[in-house]
Amino acid sequence: MYSPDGSTFTVARSDGSIEVYATSTWERTWIGHGGGDRISYSPNGDRIVSGGRGYRVLLWDVATGDCLYIFIGHTKWIYAVAYSPQGDVVASSGNGTIRLWDVLTGDCRCVISGYGYIYDLVFSPKGDTIAFSGDGYRVRIWDVASEECRNVLIGHTGSMVCKVVYSPQGDRIISGGFDMVVRLWDVETGECYHRMTGNTNVVRRVLYSPKGDYIASVSDNGTVRLWNVESGAYRKTLSHHNDGVTGLEYSPKRSQIASCSYDSTIRLWDAETGVCSRTLTGHRGFVYKTSYSPREDQLASCSYDATICLWDAENGARRHILTGHIERVCDVAFSPEGNQIASASSDKTVRLWNAKTGECQRVLDGHSGEVRVVTYSPQGHQVASCSHDGTVRLWDVETGACQHTLTGHSGDIERIVYSPNGSHIASASIDTTVRLWDVKTGMCSHIFIGHLETVTRVVYSPRGDQVASASFRDKAVRLWDTDSGECRHTLLGHTKEIDAIAYSPKGHLFASWCDAGEGKLWDVETGKCLWTLDHDGSTPSGSTLLSHPFVWMSSGVDDSFITADSGGSVRVWDVVGEGEQCRVQMRWRSINGQLDLEDVCVQDVQGLSDVNKRLLKQRGAVGDPITRLREASKKVRSMASVVSELKSSSSGTEALH
């Protein structure tokens, strides 16, 4: 939450701590413990009131971090806190009561009770009334002076009204809740002006625009809907991924990132600016993976809905829907020439498709369990597949014949990968081992033993002299020599489950990534950890079916990579060498429909209006734009495209800040 003048920014964490940052430097000025996860600034921004699970309401000095008062009286969690516009009263709700506290003395002025669980409360702009909501699908307006209920707004039908907000003029109230409806009320008469429908999930938040001309509603599915206040008409829906990201692909030629999600969409991002250029819709279930064609003009996606879709990577048009599988499609891959597509499914089959016409050319039967992964050999004459039946099968692309069935694992096989020259295949299994197989003979050449739990990831180094493996549960990465079979390095230090591993394009760096909040870069030669990040990832999915939420930007340099997580966030990071160490900084982040430009430098950039400067600063850009231009024209054009996107979206997102 920003302070009224924008000079500080406060974060209330679920563990009860409060962190305050100075927006001029974005350095943390202080941290308070035991404050709770509900906060509100005073009107002049010099104090913060907080409450949460500790049953207490605390008042903090923003400048010093000192706790000025502890208001005691609630006997259960605090669900809402609010400052009066005059700054002399604080309101808090908990244990079925609302308490009004005198800021100067710390005394409790009034206790409002008898209305059940109270989820939200807000002062009117004049401070003479309080609107509150909770159980019983009603909104009540309380007169502060007379300590009486002035009006009851009845109309919601769900079990709870989650949010209430006054209009800037104070004559109207908007509310939203479990019935997925937004309502606009007259404060004096209690009449419902508009009943705004269209949300498909619980409405958790509603907001007025600063001018009071439109309303924004935020629902549990991550979408933001905008409404016209006068007419109640729907205006626009704002959403990026509103569920976990399941896979990433990078197109060097297009400087484009494709992300797919549990929300059934694929989104195309400009890798330089972070602008989402296209949202591809059409799947009716989770999208597990995307794959660019070798020429990068097509994109294939596979889904829980048992289909594969082929998309035009330029305009986002869907060219073909490939149907034939009768259960979810777990993986999809283009052949090296781009003329064919292979798909793997829970229906125990692999299918080969004509990439131009979308026709099914062959159905490869033989596995007795779900087929998890399918991949082409580098030469394109062979397809490999692995299954829950514990086998790897090698198929002749021309004839469809099974050339070899690789047996030896004692459990399901999670991943397979060809060596760069196509002579070997590495397989990872729940039996805790990695095996190397000779493609010509079908014989096992090495068994790598060392992991304590299921091996969920396996990758080859670019030169093919190493194989890296990771276990989701034992939190270890091992680097194996493909000639000797020896373990060169065991990379330890992760405290969370490892979701992704990848060698850099040149092979001298290695990355391991945890969706739950950790990232590490390692020196391949020494096994030394060069950089560690505790990032703000979300809860891990725990699904080994999903493709890596980590991709190096393989454009001939090793200085950038892409990550995603199950919270719907996509990020691009830059690696900066600093002697024997390295520093990694975020280039941009897109999450919940907003672009974050943390550490993007706009030093000396010309032509930015004050509004543009503020928008860039709000999203994390650093440096001071002035009249003299030092950056290359290409970077200026890139920044201009960012500004253009932010300007076009600012009207829709202004109400959310």
XYZ file of C-alpha atoms in Angstrom:
657
model
C 0.000 0.000 0.000
C 1.285 3.473 -0.962
C 1.187 6.364 1.496
C -1.112 9.273 0.482
C 1.810 11.309 -0.872
C 3.523 8.283 -2.457
C 6.738 8.712 -0.465
C 6.521 5.326 1.285
C 5.192 1.904 0.450
C 4.125 -0.598 3.097
C 3.858 -4.379 2.781
C 1.891 -6.397 5.328
C 2.965 -10.022 5.281
C 0.991 -13.088 6.335
C 3.486 -13.776 9.162
C 2.377 -10.540 10.836
C 5.412 -8.424 9.923
C 5.147 -4.965 8.353
C 7.833 -3.604 6.030
C 8.046 0.059 5.057
C 10.024 1.200 1.993
C 11.059 4.679 0.849
C 9.879 4.987 -2.770
C 12.731 7.363 -3.646
C 15.282 4.549 -3.239
C 13.086 1.486 -2.638
C 15.212 0.673 0.367
C 13.468 -0.760 3.402
C 13.395 1.825 6.182
C 12.041 -0.385 8.949
C 10.246 -3.605 9.755
C 7.708 -4.102 12.526
C 6.778 -7.481 13.973
C 3.419 -8.617 15.292
C 1.535 -5.971 13.359
C -0.806 -8.202 11.372
C -1.721 -8.335 7.710
C -4.360 -5.537 7.649
C -3.028 -1.993 7.296
C -4.184 1.564 6.639
C -2.333 4.878 6.402
C -3.417 8.009 8.255
C -4.646 10.830 5.955
C -1.322 12.687 6.099
C 0.711 9.474 5.823
C 2.701 9.854 9.028
C 1.158 6.851 10.776
C 0.014 3.325 9.974
C -2.623 1.301 11.762
C -2.379 -2.485 11.549
C -4.203 -5.556 12.816
C -4.383 -9.270 12.219
C -4.248 -12.601 13.983
C -2.817 -11.208 17.195
C -6.190 -9.748 18.301
C -4.497 -6.361 18.732
C -4.601 -3.104 16.793
C -1.242 -1.323 16.567
C -0.422 2.266 15.641
C 3.013 2.913 14.075
C 5.103 6.006 13.431
C 6.037 5.855 9.732
C 9.246 7.873 10.126
C 10.763 5.961 13.047
C 9.003 2.599 13.039
C 8.059 3.041 16.695
C 4.832 1.448 17.922
C 2.873 4.349 19.447
C -0.213 2.525 20.722
C -1.517 -0.996 21.158
C -5.315 -1.015 21.203
C -6.579 -4.059 23.135
C -10.185 -5.209 23.220
C -10.814 -7.639 20.382
C -10.777 -11.321 21.279
C -10.377 -12.746 17.762
C -8.606 -11.931 14.509
C -8.744 -8.393 13.151
C -10.269 -8.456 9.665
C -10.278 -4.766 8.755
C -8.765 -1.473 9.931
C -9.422 2.077 8.712
C -8.464 5.649 9.518
C -11.078 8.400 9.627
C -10.523 11.204 7.063
C -9.737 13.610 9.908
C -7.109 11.237 11.290
C -8.438 11.326 14.840
C -10.232 7.968 14.895
C -9.251 4.423 13.926
C -11.863 1.735 13.279
C -11.196 -1.999 13.555
C -13.346 -5.104 13.161
C -12.963 -8.491 14.807
C -14.865 -11.093 16.866
C -18.194 -9.753 15.543
C -17.583 -6.197 16.723
C -16.348 -2.884 15.392
C -14.362 -0.688 17.741
C -13.641 3.018 17.276
C -10.392 4.148 18.895
C -9.279 7.655 19.818
C -5.863 8.150 18.227
C -4.745 10.791 20.741
C -5.687 8.975 23.947
C -5.860 5.344 22.864
C -9.323 5.013 24.418
C -12.110 2.972 22.839
C -14.839 5.481 21.943
C -17.504 3.064 20.765
C -18.240 -0.639 20.300
C -20.608 -1.706 17.505
C -21.843 -5.268 17.966
C -24.630 -7.658 17.110
C -24.024 -7.966 13.374
C -22.020 -11.191 13.134
C -18.727 -11.577 11.316
C -17.619 -8.216 9.819
C -15.331 -8.595 6.842
C -14.822 -5.007 5.683
C -15.386 -1.449 6.864
C -14.755 2.022 5.465
C -15.250 5.635 6.553
C -17.211 8.008 4.325
C -15.174 10.881 2.811
C -16.545 13.247 5.463
C -15.981 10.751 8.264
C -19.552 11.045 9.564
C -20.557 7.477 8.666
C -19.011 4.029 8.437
C -20.121 1.384 5.957
C -19.435 -2.222 6.889
C -20.225 -5.682 5.532
C -19.838 -9.323 6.351
C -22.188 -12.196 7.129
C -25.811 -11.946 6.126
C -25.286 -10.425 2.638
C -26.090 -6.936 3.930
C -24.239 -3.630 3.925
C -24.896 -1.348 6.900
C -24.270 2.385 7.238
C -23.458 3.536 10.771
C -23.738 7.115 12.001
C -20.570 7.898 13.964
C -22.029 10.776 15.993
C -25.330 9.183 17.053
C -23.879 5.664 17.197
C -26.936 4.330 15.356
C -27.488 2.326 12.196
C -28.633 4.813 9.548
C -29.427 2.416 6.689
C -29.286 -1.238 5.650
C -28.555 -2.078 2.008
C -30.224 -5.359 1.056
C -29.852 -7.080 -2.290
C -26.830 -9.366 -2.344
C -27.748 -13.053 -2.228
C -24.423 -14.703 -1.407
C -23.321 -15.663 2.072
C -20.929 -12.730 2.393
C -20.299 -9.208 1.113
C -16.510 -8.943 0.846
C -15.872 -5.293 0.032
C -17.568 -1.891 0.363
C -16.299 1.453 -0.959
C -17.662 4.997 -0.875
C -17.679 7.149 -3.996
C -15.312 10.165 -3.910
C -18.332 12.400 -3.220
C -19.645 10.086 -0.501
C -23.166 9.884 -1.907
C -22.873 6.345 -3.246
C -21.469 2.980 -2.180
C -20.308 0.034 -4.260
C -20.199 -3.508 -2.881
C -19.222 -6.957 -4.091
C -19.204 -10.455 -2.657
C -19.833 -14.168 -2.904
C -22.809 -13.786 -5.263
C -20.344 -12.503 -7.947
C -22.394 -9.317 -8.335
C -21.305 -5.680 -7.972
C -23.983 -3.294 -6.680
C -24.136 0.506 -6.699
C -26.202 2.053 -3.883
C -27.589 5.451 -2.923
C -26.319 6.217 0.588
C -29.349 8.273 1.677
C -32.209 6.166 0.289
C -30.597 2.727 0.229
C -31.783 2.272 -3.350
C -29.715 0.005 -5.604
C -28.920 1.992 -8.775
C -27.169 -0.778 -10.700
C -26.688 -4.515 -10.413
C -23.544 -5.343 -12.411
C -23.135 -8.999 -13.402
C -20.583 -10.885 -15.459
C -17.988 -11.950 -12.915
C -17.550 -15.715 -12.845
C -16.101 -15.936 -9.351
C -16.288 -14.299 -5.930
C -15.796 -10.522 -6.086
C -13.102 -9.777 -3.508
C -12.479 -6.120 -4.223
C -14.244 -3.117 -5.727
C -12.788 0.342 -6.374
C -13.847 3.719 -7.675
C -11.714 5.581 -10.202
C -10.357 8.879 -8.786
C -12.889 10.871 -10.826
C -15.707 8.553 -9.813
C -16.738 7.835 -13.403
C -16.065 4.100 -13.450
C -15.833 1.116 -11.117
C -13.334 -1.730 -11.093
C -14.100 -5.144 -9.630
C -11.536 -7.860 -8.896
C -12.639 -11.481 -8.634
C -11.030 -14.698 -7.441
C -10.249 -15.843 -10.985
C -7.840 -12.915 -11.328
C -9.854 -10.802 -13.760
C -10.553 -7.095 -13.419
C -13.800 -5.802 -14.880
C -14.510 -2.124 -15.486
C -18.005 -0.615 -15.319
C -19.545 2.755 -16.186
C -20.958 4.381 -13.043
C -23.822 6.279 -14.666
C -25.159 3.482 -16.843
C -23.844 0.439 -15.004
C -22.675 -0.862 -18.389
C -19.716 -3.196 -18.671
C -16.698 -1.505 -20.268
C -13.696 -3.822 -20.286
C -12.011 -6.880 -18.778
C -8.342 -6.695 -17.811
C -6.463 -9.938 -17.230
C -3.169 -11.612 -17.899
C -2.571 -15.157 -16.613
C -4.893 -15.609 -13.671
C -3.598 -19.008 -12.669
C -0.283 -20.853 -12.561
C 2.087 -20.785 -15.520
C 2.768 -24.345 -16.658
C 5.319 -23.816 -19.426
C 7.572 -21.334 -21.228
C 9.112 -21.138 -24.693
C 11.409 -18.493 -26.169
C 11.621 -17.383 -29.811
C 14.981 -15.675 -30.503
C 13.964 -14.567 -33.999
C 10.865 -12.829 -32.728
C 12.267 -11.835 -29.330
C 9.039 -13.361 -28.097
C 8.085 -15.437 -25.068
C 5.167 -17.855 -25.071
C 3.690 -18.836 -21.717
C 0.883 -21.301 -21.092
C -1.228 -21.687 -18.009
C -3.776 -23.523 -15.942
C -6.150 -20.734 -17.027
C -6.404 -22.430 -20.478
C -4.652 -19.590 -22.331
C -1.344 -18.965 -24.076
C 0.140 -15.492 -23.912
C 2.777 -13.963 -26.173
C 5.157 -11.420 -24.606
C 7.706 -9.014 -26.017
C 10.939 -10.232 -24.412
C 12.445 -6.740 -24.296
C 9.545 -4.706 -22.951
C 7.344 -7.224 -21.154
C 4.291 -6.156 -23.147
C 1.713 -8.924 -23.643
C 0.981 -8.708 -27.370
C -1.472 -11.594 -27.755
C -3.691 -13.813 -25.661
C -4.495 -17.072 -27.427
C -7.762 -18.647 -26.338
C -9.487 -21.782 -27.555
C -8.436 -24.618 -25.259
C -11.071 -25.830 -22.823
C -8.642 -27.160 -20.218
C -5.185 -26.665 -18.706
C -2.498 -25.941 -21.297
C 0.493 -28.106 -20.421
C 3.083 -27.035 -22.960
C 3.847 -24.907 -25.996
C 6.463 -25.489 -28.690
C 7.729 -23.140 -31.419
C 8.359 -24.509 -34.889
C 12.012 -24.369 -36.055
C 11.227 -21.335 -38.245
C 9.350 -19.848 -35.275
C 6.347 -18.945 -37.409
C 4.054 -21.475 -35.698
C 3.303 -22.365 -32.109
C 1.852 -25.687 -30.989
C 0.052 -26.145 -27.671
C -1.292 -29.231 -25.921
C -4.009 -29.391 -23.309
C -6.012 -31.318 -20.772
C -8.902 -31.069 -23.251
C -7.222 -33.820 -25.389
C -6.408 -31.447 -28.282
C -3.384 -29.808 -29.863
C -3.733 -26.329 -31.332
C -1.524 -24.789 -34.006
C -1.219 -21.008 -33.858
C 0.249 -18.326 -36.093
C 3.061 -16.833 -33.994
C 2.733 -13.460 -35.715
C -0.984 -12.676 -35.485
C -2.131 -15.270 -32.936
C -4.667 -16.849 -35.294
C -5.477 -20.502 -34.683
C -4.625 -22.454 -37.832
C -5.657 -25.975 -36.818
C -7.178 -27.969 -33.983
C -5.706 -31.480 -33.929
C -8.158 -34.008 -32.530
C -7.814 -37.762 -32.111
C -6.445 -38.316 -28.624
C -9.156 -39.411 -26.200
C -7.411 -38.251 -23.003
C -5.228 -35.302 -22.002
C -2.260 -34.444 -24.209
C 0.829 -34.219 -22.001
C 3.502 -33.130 -24.468
C 3.965 -31.795 -27.999
C 7.089 -31.276 -30.133
C 7.969 -30.106 -33.657
C 10.325 -32.141 -35.824
C 13.678 -30.434 -36.607
C 12.470 -29.616 -40.133
C 9.158 -28.289 -38.810
C 6.987 -30.355 -41.142
C 5.709 -32.736 -38.474
C 4.425 -32.647 -34.897
C 4.539 -35.419 -32.312
C 2.164 -35.589 -29.338
C 2.031 -37.759 -26.209
C -1.142 -38.558 -24.306
C -2.634 -40.223 -21.270
C -4.449 -42.494 -23.736
C -1.099 -44.416 -23.982
C -0.411 -43.374 -27.578
C 1.922 -41.133 -29.529
C 0.559 -39.411 -32.637
C 2.423 -37.886 -35.562
C 0.722 -34.963 -37.359
C 1.275 -33.031 -40.574
C 2.205 -29.536 -39.377
C 0.832 -27.879 -42.509
C -2.542 -29.599 -42.829
C -3.132 -30.766 -39.267
C -3.861 -34.323 -40.434
C -2.847 -37.298 -38.279
C -0.235 -39.342 -40.144
C 0.442 -42.128 -37.663
C -0.709 -43.503 -34.317
C 2.126 -45.170 -32.391
C 0.764 -47.866 -30.060
C 2.796 -49.909 -27.606
C 2.968 -48.232 -24.219
C 0.792 -49.677 -21.466
C 0.664 -46.487 -19.371
C 0.311 -42.732 -19.770
C 2.887 -41.306 -22.191
C 4.480 -38.320 -20.447
C 7.107 -36.984 -22.848
C 7.781 -37.139 -26.574
C 10.857 -35.734 -28.324
C 12.496 -35.884 -31.752
C 16.106 -36.898 -32.274
C 18.332 -34.016 -33.455
C 18.399 -35.556 -36.942
C 14.597 -35.900 -36.980
C 14.426 -39.527 -38.158
C 13.434 -40.886 -34.733
C 10.931 -40.088 -31.997
C 11.437 -41.115 -28.362
C 8.644 -41.447 -25.809
C 8.555 -42.324 -22.116
C 5.696 -43.657 -20.077
C 4.325 -44.574 -16.705
C 4.852 -48.176 -17.776
C 8.548 -47.704 -16.944
C 9.830 -47.900 -20.515
C 11.277 -45.656 -23.204
C 10.336 -46.433 -26.790
C 12.216 -45.357 -29.913
C 10.060 -45.008 -33.039
C 10.963 -44.768 -36.721
C 9.313 -41.610 -38.052
C 8.909 -42.927 -41.610
C 7.430 -46.334 -40.824
C 6.024 -45.873 -37.333
C 7.805 -49.045 -36.227
C 9.138 -49.340 -32.680
C 12.905 -49.746 -33.091
C 13.751 -50.311 -29.420
C 11.977 -50.647 -26.092
C 14.337 -49.523 -23.348
C 13.671 -51.393 -20.114
C 15.485 -51.350 -16.791
C 13.865 -48.669 -14.661
C 11.778 -50.067 -11.827
C 9.253 -47.239 -11.817
C 7.557 -44.548 -13.887
C 9.812 -42.484 -16.146
C 9.401 -38.734 -15.674
C 11.727 -37.220 -18.306
C 13.834 -38.115 -21.327
C 16.273 -36.039 -23.377
C 18.491 -36.736 -26.415
C 22.188 -35.914 -26.311
C 23.137 -33.017 -28.631
C 24.514 -35.417 -31.268
C 21.569 -37.820 -30.926
C 23.663 -40.863 -30.026
C 22.265 -41.310 -26.520
C 19.147 -40.706 -24.463
C 19.023 -39.889 -20.765
C 15.989 -40.942 -18.721
C 14.919 -39.932 -15.203
C 12.694 -42.115 -13.046
C 10.841 -42.344 -9.777
C 13.219 -45.220 -8.942
C 15.711 -42.385 -8.012
C 18.110 -43.180 -10.889
C 19.144 -41.667 -14.212
C 20.036 -43.990 -17.076
C 21.950 -43.363 -20.312
C 20.949 -45.421 -23.342
C 22.709 -46.083 -26.645
C 20.201 -45.174 -29.355
C 21.586 -47.613 -31.951
C 21.704 -50.691 -29.750
C 19.068 -49.851 -27.135
C 21.533 -50.860 -24.425
C 21.984 -49.029 -21.120
C 25.508 -47.562 -20.966
C 25.380 -45.916 -17.506
C 23.219 -45.887 -14.393
C 23.621 -42.755 -12.267
C 22.852 -43.484 -8.617
C 22.876 -40.872 -5.876
C 19.517 -39.173 -5.547
C 17.417 -40.074 -2.527
C 14.010 -39.380 -4.087
C 12.266 -39.398 -7.475
C 14.372 -37.794 -10.216
C 12.045 -35.317 -11.883
C 14.382 -33.347 -14.185
C 17.235 -34.317 -16.492
C 19.090 -32.189 -19.087
C 22.194 -32.513 -21.266
C 24.928 -29.896 -21.335
C 25.331 -28.127 -24.719
C 28.540 -30.088 -25.465
C 27.022 -33.389 -24.354
C 29.804 -34.168 -21.883
C 27.521 -33.782 -18.862
C 24.047 -34.709 -17.733
C 22.389 -32.792 -14.926
C 19.603 -34.271 -12.817
C 17.408 -32.934 -10.044
C 15.036 -34.427 -7.539
C 11.968 -32.478 -6.563
C 12.031 -33.869 -3.045
C 15.675 -34.336 -2.049
C 16.418 -30.727 -3.146
C 19.729 -31.724 -4.776
C 21.188 -31.299 -8.270
C 23.848 -33.677 -9.547
C 26.181 -33.166 -12.528
C 27.299 -36.432 -14.137
C 30.162 -37.171 -16.537
C 28.681 -38.937 -19.570
C 31.916 -40.786 -20.379
C 32.928 -42.085 -16.969
C 29.508 -42.085 -15.324
C 30.966 -40.332 -12.271
C 29.207 -37.580 -10.367
C 31.290 -34.429 -10.903
C 29.381 -32.191 -8.512
C 26.486 -32.405 -6.090
C 24.874 -28.989 -5.857
C 23.357 -28.503 -2.421
C 21.794 -25.519 -0.721
C 18.189 -25.455 -1.838
C 15.717 -25.509 1.024
C 12.686 -25.862 -1.241
C 11.641 -28.363 -3.907
C 13.460 -27.905 -7.234
C 11.128 -27.336 -10.180
C 13.512 -26.539 -13.036
C 17.140 -26.943 -14.109
C 18.940 -25.675 -17.210
C 22.422 -25.150 -18.639
C 23.180 -21.746 -20.130
C 23.625 -21.741 -23.942
C 27.434 -21.759 -23.639
C 27.320 -24.351 -20.884
C 29.454 -22.584 -18.280
C 26.523 -21.601 -16.053
C 23.842 -23.797 -14.583
C 20.543 -22.657 -13.080
C 18.272 -24.396 -10.597
C 14.900 -22.875 -9.811
C 12.207 -23.388 -7.200
C 8.699 -22.154 -7.813
C 8.291 -21.839 -4.051
C 10.838 -19.063 -3.726
C 14.478 -19.898 -4.546
C 16.799 -19.521 -7.509
C 20.497 -20.347 -7.819
C 23.199 -19.961 -10.462
C 26.193 -22.297 -10.367
C 29.622 -22.424 -11.979
C 29.634 -25.679 -13.958
C 33.387 -26.149 -13.756
C 33.757 -25.705 -10.006
C 30.258 -26.437 -8.727
C 30.379 -23.162 -6.814
C 27.145 -21.237 -6.219
C 27.554 -17.802 -7.826
C 24.213 -16.254 -6.951
C 21.159 -16.998 -4.822
C 17.753 -15.387 -4.895
C 14.836 -15.698 -2.530
C 12.172 -14.546 -4.963
C 8.432 -14.103 -4.410
C 7.301 -17.313 -6.051
C 4.002 -18.887 -5.150
C 3.104 -22.285 -3.783
C 4.605 -25.077 -5.917
C 2.260 -27.226 -7.906
C 4.131 -30.437 -7.149
C 3.304 -31.743 -10.631
C 6.195 -33.342 -12.487
C 4.144 -33.314 -15.683
C 4.637 -29.589 -16.207
C 7.454 -28.322 -18.396
C 10.258 -26.193 -17.004
C 9.198 -22.787 -15.685
C 12.738 -21.677 -16.620
C 14.246 -20.959 -20.055
C 17.552 -19.384 -21.028
C 17.183 -16.768 -23.742
C 19.356 -18.597 -26.250
C 20.251 -15.652 -28.494
C 24.005 -16.294 -28.459
C 24.549 -14.718 -25.037
C 24.291 -16.003 -21.509
C 23.033 -12.872 -19.849
C 19.256 -13.392 -19.746
C 16.747 -16.015 -18.696
C 12.990 -16.336 -18.245
C 11.095 -17.763 -15.297
C 7.476 -18.355 -14.406
C 5.599 -19.734 -11.445
C 2.278 -21.157 -10.337
C 1.105 -17.701 -9.294
C 0.776 -16.617 -12.941
C 3.939 -14.484 -13.018
C 6.385 -14.285 -15.942
C 9.788 -12.628 -15.390
C 12.879 -11.841 -17.449
C 16.231 -11.599 -15.641
C 19.652 -10.265 -16.707
C 22.929 -11.781 -15.494
C 25.709 -9.279 -14.829
C 29.228 -10.626 -14.301
C 31.127 -9.203 -11.316
C 34.549 -10.864 -11.242
C 34.220 -14.423 -10.034
C 30.688 -13.751 -8.860
C 27.623 -12.563 -10.731
C 24.598 -10.454 -10.022
C 21.150 -11.115 -11.398
C 18.605 -8.335 -11.743
C 15.021 -8.441 -12.927
C 14.380 -6.771 -16.291
C 10.606 -6.965 -16.105
C 7.796 -8.857 -14.491
C 4.191 -9.300 -15.444
C 1.840 -10.500 -12.736
C -1.882 -9.999 -12.153
C -2.155 -7.882 -15.273
C 0.536 -5.342 -14.343
C 3.982 -4.762 -15.798
C 6.861 -4.486 -13.332
C 10.056 -2.840 -14.648
C 12.270 -3.359 -11.625
C 15.805 -1.989 -12.180
C 15.065 -0.874 -15.763
C 17.280 2.192 -16.287
C 15.680 5.310 -17.776
C 18.664 7.540 -17.028
C 18.850 10.458 -19.496
C 15.930 9.190 -21.612
C 14.256 12.017 -23.525
C 10.643 12.812 -24.276
C 8.888 11.415 -21.201
C 5.987 13.363 -19.761
C 5.538 13.620 -15.998
C 2.794 10.983 -16.199
C 5.091 8.620 -18.117
C 7.868 9.142 -15.593
C 5.551 8.352 -12.699
C 4.218 5.229 -14.417
C 7.732 3.940 -15.061
C 8.839 4.725 -11.496
C 5.770 2.982 -10.070
C 6.752 -0.160 -11.961
C 10.332 -0.151 -10.661
C 12.356 1.793 -13.256
C 15.468 3.523 -11.936
C 17.398 6.618 -13.029
C 16.383 10.169 -13.855
C 15.147 11.026 -17.356
C 16.673 14.349 -18.508
C 17.075 16.206 -21.767
C 20.424 14.805 -22.932
C 20.256 11.394 -24.602
C 22.996 8.846 -23.914
C 21.251 5.579 -24.724
C 21.393 4.039 -28.168
C 18.411 4.697 -30.375
C 17.359 1.072 -30.258
C 17.002 1.212 -26.480
C 15.079 4.459 -26.748
C 12.638 2.875 -29.179
C 12.280 -0.076 -26.825
C 11.516 2.251 -23.926
C 9.067 4.165 -26.097
C 7.148 0.978 -26.771
C 6.940 0.332 -23.018
C 5.631 3.817 -22.395
C 3.066 3.433 -25.178
C 1.749 0.242 -23.634
C 1.637 1.746 -20.159
C -0.215 4.817 -21.415
C -2.793 2.683 -23.197
C -3.386 0.593 -20.083
C -3.120 3.327 -17.464
C -6.798 4.226 -17.710
C -7.698 0.656 -16.847
C -5.162 0.161 -14.102
C -5.168 3.605 -12.508
C -7.977 2.604 -10.179
C -6.007 -0.366 -8.910
C -3.006 1.568 -7.555
